[in-house]
């Protein structure tokens, strides 16, 4: 029971590995945009009581390993994160508007997989090893931090 999360009316363990890419796989998440993207994702997760277990922001994709409360579907969480970050980033960084048609920074789809305790360590290790050079620059989430 030590790995379970408790809320007012339930005890749960619902962890998901979520990955999405930028539209046309353009490498536009760099510099200040990386820091702002992480900040926006952390805020959205905190608002929705989602715990970020691990994460990585690459130049053209984002990995998240999250614990999601049972009342929030994964599709709704991804909708919140992709929609809000895309809209706010394009409002704040006008150079992004020049590279993308319409209002979308991210491609339409995403990848998600649920996990159990044995797989958790494998997923965390996979995310930690994403683009080692980028990690040296500090462009990643830290395990266990929001």
mmCIF file of N, CA and C in Angstrom:
data_model
loop_
_atom_site.group_PDB
_atom_site.id
_atom_site.type_symbol
_atom_site.label_atom_id
_atom_site.label_comp_id
_atom_site.label_asym_id
_atom_site.label_seq_id
_atom_site.Cartn_x
_atom_site.Cartn_y
_atom_site.Cartn_z
ATOM 1 N N UNK A 1 0.804 -1.199 0.000
ATOM 2 C CA UNK A 1 0.000 0.000 0.000
ATOM 3 C C UNK A 1 0.851 1.269 0.000
ATOM 4 N N UNK A 2 2.154 1.156 0.147
ATOM 5 C CA UNK A 2 2.997 2.343 0.210
ATOM 6 C C UNK A 2 3.105 3.072 -1.119
ATOM 7 N N UNK A 3 2.818 2.397 -2.245
ATOM 8 C CA UNK A 3 2.930 3.018 -3.564
ATOM 9 C C UNK A 3 1.630 3.669 -4.013
ATOM 10 N N UNK A 4 0.565 3.501 -3.244
ATOM 11 C CA UNK A 4 -0.731 4.016 -3.650
ATOM 12 C C UNK A 4 -0.925 5.457 -3.211
ATOM 13 N N UNK A 5 -1.712 6.184 -3.981
ATOM 14 C CA UNK A 5 -2.055 7.566 -3.647
ATOM 15 C C UNK A 5 -3.456 7.567 -3.076
ATOM 16 N N UNK A 6 -3.662 8.373 -2.042
ATOM 17 C CA UNK A 6 -4.970 8.441 -1.409
ATOM 18 C C UNK A 6 -5.590 9.806 -1.645
ATOM 19 N N UNK A 7 -6.870 9.783 -1.953
ATOM 20 C CA UNK A 7 -7.632 11.028 -2.043
ATOM 21 C C UNK A 7 -8.769 10.922 -1.031
ATOM 22 N N UNK A 8 -9.696 11.850 -1.078
ATOM 23 C CA UNK A 8 -10.769 11.880 -0.079
ATOM 24 C C UNK A 8 -11.599 10.597 -0.068
ATOM 25 N N UNK A 9 -11.862 10.038 -1.247
ATOM 26 C CA UNK A 9 -12.785 8.901 -1.305
ATOM 27 C C UNK A 9 -12.224 7.662 -1.983
ATOM 28 N N UNK A 10 -10.947 7.670 -2.317
ATOM 29 C CA UNK A 10 -10.407 6.461 -2.953
ATOM 30 C C UNK A 10 -8.896 6.378 -2.762
ATOM 31 N N UNK A 11 -8.397 5.191 -2.970
ATOM 32 C CA UNK A 11 -6.964 4.929 -2.998
ATOM 33 C C UNK A 11 -6.667 4.379 -4.386
ATOM 34 N N UNK A 12 -5.630 4.898 -5.030
ATOM 35 C CA UNK A 12 -5.402 4.514 -6.414
ATOM 36 C C UNK A 12 -3.930 4.478 -6.778
ATOM 37 N N UNK A 13 -3.679 3.802 -7.906
ATOM 38 C CA UNK A 13 -2.376 3.820 -8.563
ATOM 39 C C UNK A 13 -2.652 3.776 -10.062
ATOM 40 N N UNK A 14 -2.564 4.915 -10.699
ATOM 41 C CA UNK A 14 -2.812 5.014 -12.137
ATOM 42 C C UNK A 14 -1.680 5.831 -12.745
ATOM 43 N N UNK A 15 -0.691 5.140 -13.285
ATOM 44 C CA UNK A 15 0.481 5.804 -13.847
ATOM 45 C C UNK A 15 0.494 5.610 -15.354
ATOM 46 N N UNK A 16 0.875 6.682 -16.064
ATOM 47 C CA UNK A 16 0.882 6.643 -17.520
ATOM 48 C C UNK A 16 2.155 7.269 -18.066
ATOM 49 N N UNK A 17 2.656 6.668 -19.138
ATOM 50 C CA UNK A 17 3.765 7.233 -19.910
ATOM 51 C C UNK A 17 3.109 7.894 -21.116
ATOM 52 N N UNK A 18 3.317 9.202 -21.291
ATOM 53 C CA UNK A 18 2.686 9.965 -22.360
ATOM 54 C C UNK A 18 3.778 10.642 -23.186
ATOM 55 N N UNK A 19 3.655 10.563 -24.515
ATOM 56 C CA UNK A 19 4.624 11.185 -25.420
ATOM 57 C C UNK A 19 3.861 11.873 -26.538
ATOM 58 N N UNK A 20 4.273 13.090 -26.892
ATOM 59 C CA UNK A 20 3.732 13.760 -28.067
ATOM 60 C C UNK A 20 4.830 14.560 -28.744
ATOM 61 N N UNK A 21 4.583 14.891 -30.020
ATOM 62 C CA UNK A 21 5.598 15.575 -30.824
ATOM 63 C C UNK A 21 5.084 16.926 -31.298
ATOM 64 N N UNK A 22 6.009 17.774 -31.725
ATOM 65 C CA UNK A 22 5.620 19.046 -32.319
ATOM 66 C C UNK A 22 5.108 18.780 -33.735
ATOM 67 N N UNK A 23 4.316 19.694 -34.238
ATOM 68 C CA UNK A 23 3.778 19.552 -35.586
ATOM 69 C C UNK A 23 4.934 19.547 -36.579
ATOM 70 N N UNK A 24 4.867 18.654 -37.525
ATOM 71 C CA UNK A 24 5.909 18.458 -38.545
ATOM 72 C C UNK A 24 7.246 18.051 -37.926
ATOM 73 N N UNK A 25 7.230 17.700 -36.665
ATOM 74 C CA UNK A 25 8.428 17.290 -35.908
ATOM 75 C C UNK A 25 9.526 18.363 -35.961
ATOM 76 N N UNK A 26 9.100 19.622 -36.006
ATOM 77 C CA UNK A 26 10.058 20.729 -36.060
ATOM 78 C C UNK A 26 10.735 20.897 -34.703
ATOM 79 N N UNK A 27 12.049 21.069 -34.668
ATOM 80 C CA UNK A 27 12.791 21.217 -33.406
ATOM 81 C C UNK A 27 12.730 22.660 -32.878
ATOM 82 N N UNK A 28 11.572 23.065 -32.369
ATOM 83 C CA UNK A 28 11.382 24.457 -31.957
ATOM 84 C C UNK A 28 11.383 24.668 -30.440
ATOM 85 N N UNK A 29 11.387 23.580 -29.676
ATOM 86 C CA UNK A 29 11.358 23.732 -28.218
ATOM 87 C C UNK A 29 12.804 23.851 -27.736
ATOM 88 N N UNK A 30 13.307 25.074 -27.746
ATOM 89 C CA UNK A 30 14.697 25.337 -27.366
ATOM 90 C C UNK A 30 14.761 26.593 -26.502
ATOM 91 N N UNK A 31 15.867 26.773 -25.821
ATOM 92 C CA UNK A 31 16.127 27.994 -25.058
ATOM 93 C C UNK A 31 15.059 28.319 -24.029
ATOM 94 N N UNK A 32 14.545 29.545 -24.109
ATOM 95 C CA UNK A 32 13.531 30.008 -23.153
ATOM 96 C C UNK A 32 12.225 29.230 -23.286
ATOM 97 N N UNK A 33 11.958 28.726 -24.473
ATOM 98 C CA UNK A 33 10.708 27.993 -24.712
ATOM 99 C C UNK A 33 10.683 26.696 -23.899
ATOM 100 N N UNK A 34 11.845 26.048 -23.725
ATOM 101 C CA UNK A 34 11.929 24.829 -22.918
ATOM 102 C C UNK A 34 11.514 25.125 -21.479
ATOM 103 N N UNK A 35 12.092 26.178 -20.913
ATOM 104 C CA UNK A 35 11.791 26.519 -19.524
ATOM 105 C C UNK A 35 10.319 26.865 -19.346
ATOM 106 N N UNK A 36 9.773 27.620 -20.284
ATOM 107 C CA UNK A 36 8.362 28.005 -20.191
ATOM 108 C C UNK A 36 7.444 26.791 -20.387
ATOM 109 N N UNK A 37 7.821 25.883 -21.272
ATOM 110 C CA UNK A 37 7.029 24.670 -21.495
ATOM 111 C C UNK A 37 6.954 23.845 -20.215
ATOM 112 N N UNK A 38 8.105 23.635 -19.572
ATOM 113 C CA UNK A 38 8.114 22.878 -18.312
ATOM 114 C C UNK A 38 7.267 23.563 -17.257
ATOM 115 N N UNK A 39 7.379 24.874 -17.173
ATOM 116 C CA UNK A 39 6.609 25.635 -16.192
ATOM 117 C C UNK A 39 5.101 25.482 -16.436
ATOM 118 N N UNK A 40 4.690 25.568 -17.689
ATOM 119 C CA UNK A 40 3.270 25.431 -18.030
ATOM 120 C C UNK A 40 2.758 24.024 -17.730
ATOM 121 N N UNK A 41 3.541 23.008 -18.088
ATOM 122 C CA UNK A 41 3.123 21.625 -17.831
ATOM 123 C C UNK A 41 3.018 21.373 -16.329
ATOM 124 N N UNK A 42 3.988 21.848 -15.569
ATOM 125 C CA UNK A 42 3.926 21.686 -14.110
ATOM 126 C C UNK A 42 2.676 22.344 -13.530
ATOM 127 N N UNK A 43 2.361 23.538 -14.005
ATOM 128 C CA UNK A 43 1.177 24.246 -13.511
ATOM 129 C C UNK A 43 -0.110 23.514 -13.829
ATOM 130 N N UNK A 44 -0.235 23.017 -15.046
ATOM 131 C CA UNK A 44 -1.443 22.280 -15.446
ATOM 132 C C UNK A 44 -1.573 21.000 -14.626
ATOM 133 N N UNK A 45 -0.477 20.290 -14.440
ATOM 134 C CA UNK A 45 -0.508 19.058 -13.646
ATOM 135 C C UNK A 45 -0.868 19.351 -12.196
ATOM 136 N N UNK A 46 -0.301 20.385 -11.649
ATOM 137 C CA UNK A 46 -0.597 20.744 -10.260
ATOM 138 C C UNK A 46 -2.069 21.111 -10.092
ATOM 139 N N UNK A 47 -2.619 21.864 -11.022
ATOM 140 C CA UNK A 47 -4.020 22.257 -10.985
ATOM 141 C C UNK A 47 -4.943 21.044 -11.012
ATOM 142 N N UNK A 48 -4.553 20.019 -11.757
ATOM 143 C CA UNK A 48 -5.386 18.828 -11.916
ATOM 144 C C UNK A 48 -4.994 17.685 -10.983
ATOM 145 N N UNK A 49 -4.141 17.962 -10.002
ATOM 146 C CA UNK A 49 -3.697 16.984 -9.005
ATOM 147 C C UNK A 49 -2.984 15.786 -9.644
ATOM 148 N N UNK A 50 -2.233 16.065 -10.702
ATOM 149 C CA UNK A 50 -1.444 15.048 -11.387
ATOM 150 C C UNK A 50 -0.009 15.165 -10.898
ATOM 151 N N UNK A 51 0.580 14.047 -10.512
ATOM 152 C CA UNK A 51 1.965 14.050 -10.035
ATOM 153 C C UNK A 51 2.900 13.668 -11.176
ATOM 154 N N UNK A 52 3.883 14.510 -11.443
ATOM 155 C CA UNK A 52 4.887 14.200 -12.466
ATOM 156 C C UNK A 52 5.964 13.346 -11.809
ATOM 157 N N UNK A 53 6.106 12.107 -12.269
ATOM 158 C CA UNK A 53 7.110 11.194 -11.726
ATOM 159 C C UNK A 53 8.437 11.344 -12.466
ATOM 160 N N UNK A 54 8.360 11.598 -13.762
ATOM 161 C CA UNK A 54 9.550 11.841 -14.585
ATOM 162 C C UNK A 54 9.083 12.554 -15.840
ATOM 163 N N UNK A 55 10.013 13.244 -16.479
ATOM 164 C CA UNK A 55 9.645 13.929 -17.702
ATOM 165 C C UNK A 55 10.867 14.401 -18.449
ATOM 166 N N UNK A 56 10.650 14.702 -19.731
ATOM 167 C CA UNK A 56 11.736 15.180 -20.571
ATOM 168 C C UNK A 56 11.140 16.065 -21.657
ATOM 169 N N UNK A 57 11.740 17.230 -21.850
ATOM 170 C CA UNK A 57 11.339 18.125 -22.924
ATOM 171 C C UNK A 57 12.453 18.130 -23.950
ATOM 172 N N UNK A 58 12.200 17.523 -25.108
ATOM 173 C CA UNK A 58 13.163 17.509 -26.203
ATOM 174 C C UNK A 58 12.868 18.655 -27.155
ATOM 175 N N UNK A 59 13.668 18.794 -28.183
ATOM 176 C CA UNK A 59 13.472 19.875 -29.151
ATOM 177 C C UNK A 59 12.207 19.674 -29.979
ATOM 178 N N UNK A 60 11.831 18.403 -30.192
ATOM 179 C CA UNK A 60 10.658 18.138 -31.024
ATOM 180 C C UNK A 60 9.674 17.146 -30.401
ATOM 181 N N UNK A 61 9.858 16.801 -29.130
ATOM 182 C CA UNK A 61 8.920 15.898 -28.460
ATOM 183 C C UNK A 61 8.997 16.068 -26.948
ATOM 184 N N UNK A 62 7.965 15.565 -26.274
ATOM 185 C CA UNK A 62 7.897 15.655 -24.818
ATOM 186 C C UNK A 62 7.477 14.297 -24.269
ATOM 187 N N UNK A 63 8.178 13.840 -23.222
ATOM 188 C CA UNK A 63 7.854 12.616 -22.493
ATOM 189 C C UNK A 63 7.370 13.010 -21.108
ATOM 190 N N UNK A 64 6.302 12.387 -20.645
ATOM 191 C CA UNK A 64 5.855 12.548 -19.269
ATOM 192 C C UNK A 64 5.530 11.179 -18.699
ATOM 193 N N UNK A 65 5.912 10.967 -17.462
ATOM 194 C CA UNK A 65 5.494 9.789 -16.705
ATOM 195 C C UNK A 65 4.755 10.328 -15.505
ATOM 196 N N UNK A 66 3.443 10.126 -15.466
ATOM 197 C CA UNK A 66 2.599 10.803 -14.488
ATOM 198 C C UNK A 66 1.689 9.829 -13.751
ATOM 199 N N UNK A 67 1.311 10.239 -12.550
ATOM 200 C CA UNK A 67 0.301 9.547 -11.764
ATOM 201 C C UNK A 67 -0.959 10.406 -11.837
ATOM 202 N N UNK A 68 -2.025 9.833 -12.374
ATOM 203 C CA UNK A 68 -3.240 10.586 -12.673
ATOM 204 C C UNK A 68 -4.374 10.117 -11.758
ATOM 205 N N UNK A 69 -5.114 11.057 -11.146
ATOM 206 C CA UNK A 69 -6.250 10.656 -10.312
ATOM 207 C C UNK A 69 -7.336 9.976 -11.159
ATOM 208 N N UNK A 70 -8.107 9.078 -10.559
ATOM 209 C CA UNK A 70 -9.070 8.293 -11.338
ATOM 210 C C UNK A 70 -10.197 9.099 -11.972
ATOM 211 N N UNK A 71 -10.491 10.274 -11.485
ATOM 212 C CA UNK A 71 -11.578 11.068 -12.057
ATOM 213 C C UNK A 71 -11.152 11.824 -13.317
ATOM 214 N N UNK A 72 -9.864 11.789 -13.678
ATOM 215 C CA UNK A 72 -9.348 12.492 -14.841
ATOM 216 C C UNK A 72 -8.858 11.483 -15.875
ATOM 217 N N UNK A 73 -9.430 11.517 -17.066
ATOM 218 C CA UNK A 73 -8.988 10.594 -18.105
ATOM 219 C C UNK A 73 -7.672 11.082 -18.712
ATOM 220 N N UNK A 74 -6.917 10.153 -19.255
ATOM 221 C CA UNK A 74 -5.637 10.497 -19.875
ATOM 222 C C UNK A 74 -5.869 11.412 -21.076
ATOM 223 N N UNK A 75 -6.900 11.140 -21.853
ATOM 224 C CA UNK A 75 -7.172 11.971 -23.029
ATOM 225 C C UNK A 75 -7.493 13.406 -22.626
ATOM 226 N N UNK A 76 -8.216 13.591 -21.525
ATOM 227 C CA UNK A 76 -8.532 14.939 -21.054
ATOM 228 C C UNK A 76 -7.271 15.637 -20.559
ATOM 229 N N UNK A 77 -6.403 14.913 -19.850
ATOM 230 C CA UNK A 77 -5.140 15.490 -19.379
ATOM 231 C C UNK A 77 -4.281 15.941 -20.557
ATOM 232 N N UNK A 78 -4.147 15.100 -21.568
ATOM 233 C CA UNK A 78 -3.342 15.453 -22.739
ATOM 234 C C UNK A 78 -3.964 16.660 -23.448
ATOM 235 N N UNK A 79 -5.277 16.692 -23.529
ATOM 236 C CA UNK A 79 -5.965 17.835 -24.142
ATOM 237 C C UNK A 79 -5.630 19.119 -23.393
ATOM 238 N N UNK A 80 -5.690 19.085 -22.070
ATOM 239 C CA UNK A 80 -5.358 20.262 -21.255
ATOM 240 C C UNK A 80 -3.911 20.698 -21.495
ATOM 241 N N UNK A 81 -2.995 19.744 -21.409
ATOM 242 C CA UNK A 81 -1.569 20.079 -21.508
ATOM 243 C C UNK A 81 -1.217 20.592 -22.901
ATOM 244 N N UNK A 82 -1.573 19.828 -23.941
ATOM 245 C CA UNK A 82 -1.209 20.232 -25.301
ATOM 246 C C UNK A 82 -1.896 21.528 -25.705
ATOM 247 N N UNK A 83 -3.168 21.641 -25.399
ATOM 248 C CA UNK A 83 -3.916 22.836 -25.794
ATOM 249 C C UNK A 83 -3.434 24.093 -25.102
ATOM 250 N N UNK A 84 -3.302 24.020 -23.781
ATOM 251 C CA UNK A 84 -2.892 25.205 -23.016
ATOM 252 C C UNK A 84 -1.452 25.617 -23.308
ATOM 253 N N UNK A 85 -0.549 24.642 -23.367
ATOM 254 C CA UNK A 85 0.846 25.009 -23.623
ATOM 255 C C UNK A 85 0.999 25.570 -25.034
ATOM 256 N N UNK A 86 0.341 24.956 -25.998
ATOM 257 C CA UNK A 86 0.434 25.441 -27.379
ATOM 258 C C UNK A 86 -0.083 26.872 -27.490
ATOM 259 N N UNK A 87 -1.244 27.122 -26.933
ATOM 260 C CA UNK A 87 -1.849 28.455 -27.014
ATOM 261 C C UNK A 87 -0.984 29.507 -26.325
ATOM 262 N N UNK A 88 -0.535 29.202 -25.112
ATOM 263 C CA UNK A 88 0.255 30.187 -24.360
ATOM 264 C C UNK A 88 1.632 30.413 -24.972
ATOM 265 N N UNK A 89 2.262 29.347 -25.453
ATOM 266 C CA UNK A 89 3.582 29.510 -26.076
ATOM 267 C C UNK A 89 3.491 30.351 -27.343
ATOM 268 N N UNK A 90 2.460 30.138 -28.141
ATOM 269 C CA UNK A 90 2.322 30.924 -29.369
ATOM 270 C C UNK A 90 1.947 32.370 -29.078
ATOM 271 N N UNK A 91 1.253 32.620 -27.979
ATOM 272 C CA UNK A 91 0.950 34.002 -27.602
ATOM 273 C C UNK A 91 2.205 34.716 -27.109
ATOM 274 N N UNK A 92 3.062 34.008 -26.380
ATOM 275 C CA UNK A 92 4.237 34.612 -25.771
ATOM 276 C C UNK A 92 5.443 34.677 -26.710
ATOM 277 N N UNK A 93 5.563 33.727 -27.631
ATOM 278 C CA UNK A 93 6.716 33.663 -28.534
ATOM 279 C C UNK A 93 6.212 33.740 -29.976
ATOM 280 N N UNK A 94 6.193 34.937 -30.508
ATOM 281 C CA UNK A 94 5.643 35.183 -31.842
ATOM 282 C C UNK A 94 6.419 34.460 -32.942
ATOM 283 N N UNK A 95 7.696 34.110 -32.680
ATOM 284 C CA UNK A 95 8.463 33.392 -33.703
ATOM 285 C C UNK A 95 7.875 32.007 -33.999
ATOM 286 N N UNK A 96 7.113 31.460 -33.054
ATOM 287 C CA UNK A 96 6.469 30.168 -33.287
ATOM 288 C C UNK A 96 5.331 30.284 -34.297
ATOM 289 N N UNK A 97 4.639 31.417 -34.312
ATOM 290 C CA UNK A 97 3.531 31.620 -35.257
ATOM 291 C C UNK A 97 3.995 31.565 -36.702
ATOM 292 N N UNK A 98 5.224 31.991 -36.945
ATOM 293 C CA UNK A 98 5.750 32.008 -38.304
ATOM 294 C C UNK A 98 6.022 30.605 -38.836
ATOM 295 N N UNK A 99 6.254 29.655 -37.928
ATOM 296 C CA UNK A 99 6.629 28.308 -38.345
ATOM 297 C C UNK A 99 5.445 27.353 -38.457
ATOM 298 N N UNK A 100 4.301 27.703 -37.857
ATOM 299 C CA UNK A 100 3.166 26.792 -37.840
ATOM 300 C C UNK A 100 1.925 27.461 -38.397
ATOM 301 N N UNK A 101 1.203 26.726 -39.236
ATOM 302 C CA UNK A 101 -0.066 27.213 -39.763
ATOM 303 C C UNK A 101 -1.135 26.957 -38.714
ATOM 304 N N UNK A 102 -2.030 27.876 -38.527
ATOM 305 C CA UNK A 102 -3.089 27.685 -37.545
ATOM 306 C C UNK A 102 -2.580 27.906 -36.142
ATOM 307 N N UNK A 103 -3.276 27.349 -35.191
ATOM 308 C CA UNK A 103 -2.975 27.597 -33.783
ATOM 309 C C UNK A 103 -2.304 26.411 -33.105
ATOM 310 N N UNK A 104 -1.814 25.460 -33.858
ATOM 311 C CA UNK A 104 -1.349 24.223 -33.257
ATOM 312 C C UNK A 104 0.168 24.091 -33.312
ATOM 313 N N UNK A 105 0.757 23.922 -32.149
ATOM 314 C CA UNK A 105 2.189 23.707 -32.026
ATOM 315 C C UNK A 105 2.502 22.209 -32.050
ATOM 316 N N UNK A 106 1.574 21.406 -31.543
ATOM 317 C CA UNK A 106 1.765 19.962 -31.421
ATOM 318 C C UNK A 106 1.014 19.216 -32.509
ATOM 319 N N UNK A 107 1.533 18.047 -32.881
ATOM 320 C CA UNK A 107 0.837 17.176 -33.833
ATOM 321 C C UNK A 107 -0.446 16.659 -33.185
ATOM 322 N N UNK A 108 -1.341 16.124 -33.986
ATOM 323 C CA UNK A 108 -2.657 15.731 -33.508
ATOM 324 C C UNK A 108 -2.642 14.620 -32.471
ATOM 325 N N UNK A 109 -1.847 13.613 -32.649
ATOM 326 C CA UNK A 109 -1.914 12.437 -31.797
ATOM 327 C C UNK A 109 -0.946 12.467 -30.638
ATOM 328 N N UNK A 110 -0.943 11.383 -29.903
ATOM 329 C CA UNK A 110 -0.007 11.189 -28.799
ATOM 330 C C UNK A 110 0.086 9.707 -28.502
ATOM 331 N N UNK A 111 1.105 9.318 -27.761
ATOM 332 C CA UNK A 111 1.294 7.938 -27.322
ATOM 333 C C UNK A 111 1.050 7.887 -25.832
ATOM 334 N N UNK A 112 0.382 6.860 -25.366
ATOM 335 C CA UNK A 112 0.247 6.649 -23.933
ATOM 336 C C UNK A 112 0.247 5.158 -23.625
ATOM 337 N N UNK A 113 0.806 4.807 -22.484
ATOM 338 C CA UNK A 113 0.803 3.430 -22.002
ATOM 339 C C UNK A 113 0.676 3.465 -20.492
ATOM 340 N N UNK A 114 -0.184 2.616 -19.964
ATOM 341 C CA UNK A 114 -0.285 2.527 -18.510
ATOM 342 C C UNK A 114 0.838 1.636 -18.015
ATOM 343 N N UNK A 115 1.148 1.751 -16.725
ATOM 344 C CA UNK A 115 2.268 0.960 -16.206
ATOM 345 C C UNK A 115 1.925 0.357 -14.859
ATOM 346 N N UNK A 116 2.738 -0.596 -14.464
ATOM 347 C CA UNK A 116 2.668 -1.205 -13.138
ATOM 348 C C UNK A 116 4.048 -1.044 -12.509
ATOM 349 N N UNK A 117 4.209 -1.438 -11.268
ATOM 350 C CA UNK A 117 5.445 -1.181 -10.521
ATOM 351 C C UNK A 117 6.704 -1.681 -11.215
ATOM 352 N N UNK A 118 6.678 -2.865 -11.808
ATOM 353 C CA UNK A 118 7.872 -3.413 -12.446
ATOM 354 C C UNK A 118 8.263 -2.554 -13.646
ATOM 355 N N UNK A 119 7.286 -2.104 -14.393
ATOM 356 C CA UNK A 119 7.550 -1.324 -15.596
ATOM 357 C C UNK A 119 7.947 0.118 -15.243
ATOM 358 N N UNK A 120 7.516 0.620 -14.103
ATOM 359 C CA UNK A 120 7.810 1.998 -13.701
ATOM 360 C C UNK A 120 9.289 2.319 -13.805
ATOM 361 N N UNK A 121 10.131 1.442 -13.265
ATOM 362 C CA UNK A 121 11.568 1.694 -13.275
ATOM 363 C C UNK A 121 12.125 1.707 -14.694
ATOM 364 N N UNK A 122 11.592 0.858 -15.554
ATOM 365 C CA UNK A 122 12.043 0.818 -16.945
ATOM 366 C C UNK A 122 11.685 2.116 -17.647
ATOM 367 N N UNK A 123 10.453 2.603 -17.435
ATOM 368 C CA UNK A 123 10.020 3.851 -18.062
ATOM 369 C C UNK A 123 10.845 5.026 -17.550
ATOM 370 N N UNK A 124 11.050 5.102 -16.238
ATOM 371 C CA UNK A 124 11.853 6.190 -15.677
ATOM 372 C C UNK A 124 13.271 6.166 -16.238
ATOM 373 N N UNK A 125 13.857 4.988 -16.371
ATOM 374 C CA UNK A 125 15.211 4.867 -16.922
ATOM 375 C C UNK A 125 15.239 5.293 -18.386
ATOM 376 N N UNK A 126 14.209 4.914 -19.145
ATOM 377 C CA UNK A 126 14.109 5.293 -20.554
ATOM 378 C C UNK A 126 14.048 6.813 -20.698
ATOM 379 N N UNK A 127 13.228 7.457 -19.865
ATOM 380 C CA UNK A 127 13.096 8.911 -19.938
ATOM 381 C C UNK A 127 14.395 9.587 -19.506
ATOM 382 N N UNK A 128 15.045 9.065 -18.489
ATOM 383 C CA UNK A 128 16.309 9.646 -18.034
ATOM 384 C C UNK A 128 17.381 9.609 -19.123
ATOM 385 N N UNK A 129 17.340 8.583 -19.968
ATOM 386 C CA UNK A 129 18.361 8.420 -21.000
ATOM 387 C C UNK A 129 18.009 9.096 -22.315
ATOM 388 N N UNK A 130 16.928 9.870 -22.352
ATOM 389 C CA UNK A 130 16.560 10.594 -23.563
ATOM 390 C C UNK A 130 17.578 11.684 -23.826
ATOM 391 N N UNK A 131 18.164 11.657 -24.976
ATOM 392 C CA UNK A 131 19.009 12.742 -25.451
ATOM 393 C C UNK A 131 19.984 13.236 -24.375
ATOM 394 N N UNK A 132 20.936 12.442 -24.034
ATOM 395 C CA UNK A 132 21.883 12.719 -22.948
ATOM 396 C C UNK A 132 22.518 14.102 -23.081
ATOM 397 N N UNK A 133 22.818 14.531 -24.289
ATOM 398 C CA UNK A 133 23.435 15.845 -24.475
ATOM 399 C C UNK A 133 22.503 16.966 -24.021
ATOM 400 N N UNK A 134 21.218 16.847 -24.328
ATOM 401 C CA UNK A 134 20.250 17.867 -23.906
ATOM 402 C C UNK A 134 20.142 17.885 -22.389
ATOM 403 N N UNK A 135 20.248 16.712 -21.797
ATOM 404 C CA UNK A 135 20.148 16.617 -20.350
ATOM 405 C C UNK A 135 21.283 17.381 -19.671
ATOM 406 N N UNK A 136 22.452 17.380 -20.279
ATOM 407 C CA UNK A 136 23.588 18.098 -19.726
ATOM 408 C C UNK A 136 23.334 19.603 -19.697
ATOM 409 N N UNK A 137 22.505 20.086 -20.615
ATOM 410 C CA UNK A 137 22.187 21.506 -20.676
ATOM 411 C C UNK A 137 21.099 21.888 -19.683
ATOM 412 N N UNK A 138 20.481 20.894 -19.033
ATOM 413 C CA UNK A 138 19.439 21.176 -18.053
ATOM 414 C C UNK A 138 18.058 21.326 -18.662
ATOM 415 N N UNK A 139 17.829 20.760 -19.846
ATOM 416 C CA UNK A 139 16.540 20.884 -20.517
ATOM 417 C C UNK A 139 15.636 19.696 -20.227
ATOM 418 N N UNK A 140 15.523 19.286 -18.988
ATOM 419 C CA UNK A 140 14.678 18.147 -18.672
ATOM 420 C C UNK A 140 13.975 18.353 -17.328
ATOM 421 N N UNK A 141 12.945 17.596 -17.100
ATOM 422 C CA UNK A 141 12.285 17.577 -15.796
ATOM 423 C C UNK A 141 13.169 16.760 -14.864
ATOM 424 N N UNK A 142 13.057 16.980 -13.598
ATOM 425 C CA UNK A 142 13.764 16.153 -12.634
ATOM 426 C C UNK A 142 12.799 15.148 -12.046
ATOM 427 N N UNK A 143 13.248 13.931 -11.791
ATOM 428 C CA UNK A 143 12.399 12.885 -11.238
ATOM 429 C C UNK A 143 11.847 13.338 -9.893
ATOM 430 N N UNK A 144 10.548 13.187 -9.722
ATOM 431 C CA UNK A 144 9.914 13.475 -8.456
ATOM 432 C C UNK A 144 9.621 14.940 -8.191
ATOM 433 N N UNK A 145 9.924 15.840 -9.120
ATOM 434 C CA UNK A 145 9.651 17.249 -8.894
ATOM 435 C C UNK A 145 8.511 17.702 -9.797
ATOM 436 N N UNK A 146 7.726 18.604 -9.288
ATOM 437 C CA UNK A 146 6.668 19.198 -10.106
ATOM 438 C C UNK A 146 7.160 20.454 -10.750
#
